[in-house]
Amino acid sequence: MRFVPRFTDGQAFPHALGKIVCVGRNYADHARELDNPVPSEPLLFIKPATSAVPLESTIEAPFSRGEVHYETELALLIGEELSHATTDEAERAVVGIGLALDLTLRDVQSRLKEKAHPWEIAKAFDGACPLSVFQPLAQVPNWSAISFTLEVDGELRQHGEGSEMLFPVASLVAEMSRHFTLQPGDVVLTGTPAGVGPLPRGAELRFTLTGGLEVVTRVVE
Ligand code: ZN
């Protein structure tokens, strides 16, 4: 079944979800917590549409394959085709903002990274991208004023600020469009701030985003 992005008022976006283009290490504090160097150009990867599930549903994860880390990220819904876009074109093409979990099989990823192998299976598996509904954008927002949080069982674990992104939204989306044509229904994940960790079974997750979005969900036991 194809995942169709939805807005907060329940309206379905007219295109099914396409690819999910992601960036690693877009917050210096997160790069440091994993002992990774801060990159000079964005480290891009793709999760397929088949990895998406609604964030509002109970979170299931392949716990039998090692530690599953949560990474809370600002998600951008793309409404227009973008290829080699300018920063102006890139930010005008964003029609909604929401939140996503970039679930990561950290043990599997670490083993693959050691061997310098591709790590798709650690990031692109079915269910690896719980995705919220999107708050519609009527105009380009002040990206640096956008913030989001994740609480796990009532404790603040992640707090992201648009102003702390190493590659801000407009230049990030423009750069992505130089490598991959972005199409209506594609989603961009903008990287995770510090505070990632293993997803605890049975935990309650509460997400908030500037503009009023709040999602409360639970991880399966
Ligand atoms: Zn991520």
Short mmCIF file of C-alpha atoms and ligand atoms in Angstrom, two decimals, residues 22-25 30 45 47 71-73 101-104 106 123 189-192 196, ligand 1:
data_model
loop_
_atom_site.label_atom_id
_atom_site.label_comp_id
_atom_site.label_asym_id
_atom_site.label_seq_id
_atom_site.Cartn_x
_atom_site.Cartn_y
_atom_site.Cartn_z
CA CYS A 22 18.04 12.56 4.21
CA VAL A 23 21.17 14.24 5.51
CA GLY A 24 23.57 12.83 8.10
CA ARG A 25 25.35 15.04 10.61
CA HIS A 30 25.07 15.17 17.04
CA PHE A 45 21.24 9.26 1.62
CA LYS A 47 15.11 6.05 2.39
CA GLU A 71 16.64 10.26 15.48
CA THR A 72 13.98 12.99 15.55
CA GLU A 73 14.08 15.21 12.47
CA LEU A 101 11.95 9.42 13.07
CA ASP A 102 15.00 8.32 11.10
CA LEU A 103 15.18 4.89 12.73
CA THR A 104 18.66 3.42 12.51
CA ARG A 106 23.03 1.32 14.93
CA LYS A 123 18.38 2.93 7.51
CA LEU A 189 14.66 14.92 6.39
CA THR A 190 16.96 17.61 7.73
CA GLY A 191 19.11 15.69 10.21
CA THR A 192 18.98 15.02 13.91
CA VAL A 196 19.85 10.05 19.95
ZN ZN B 1 19.11 10.97 10.61
#
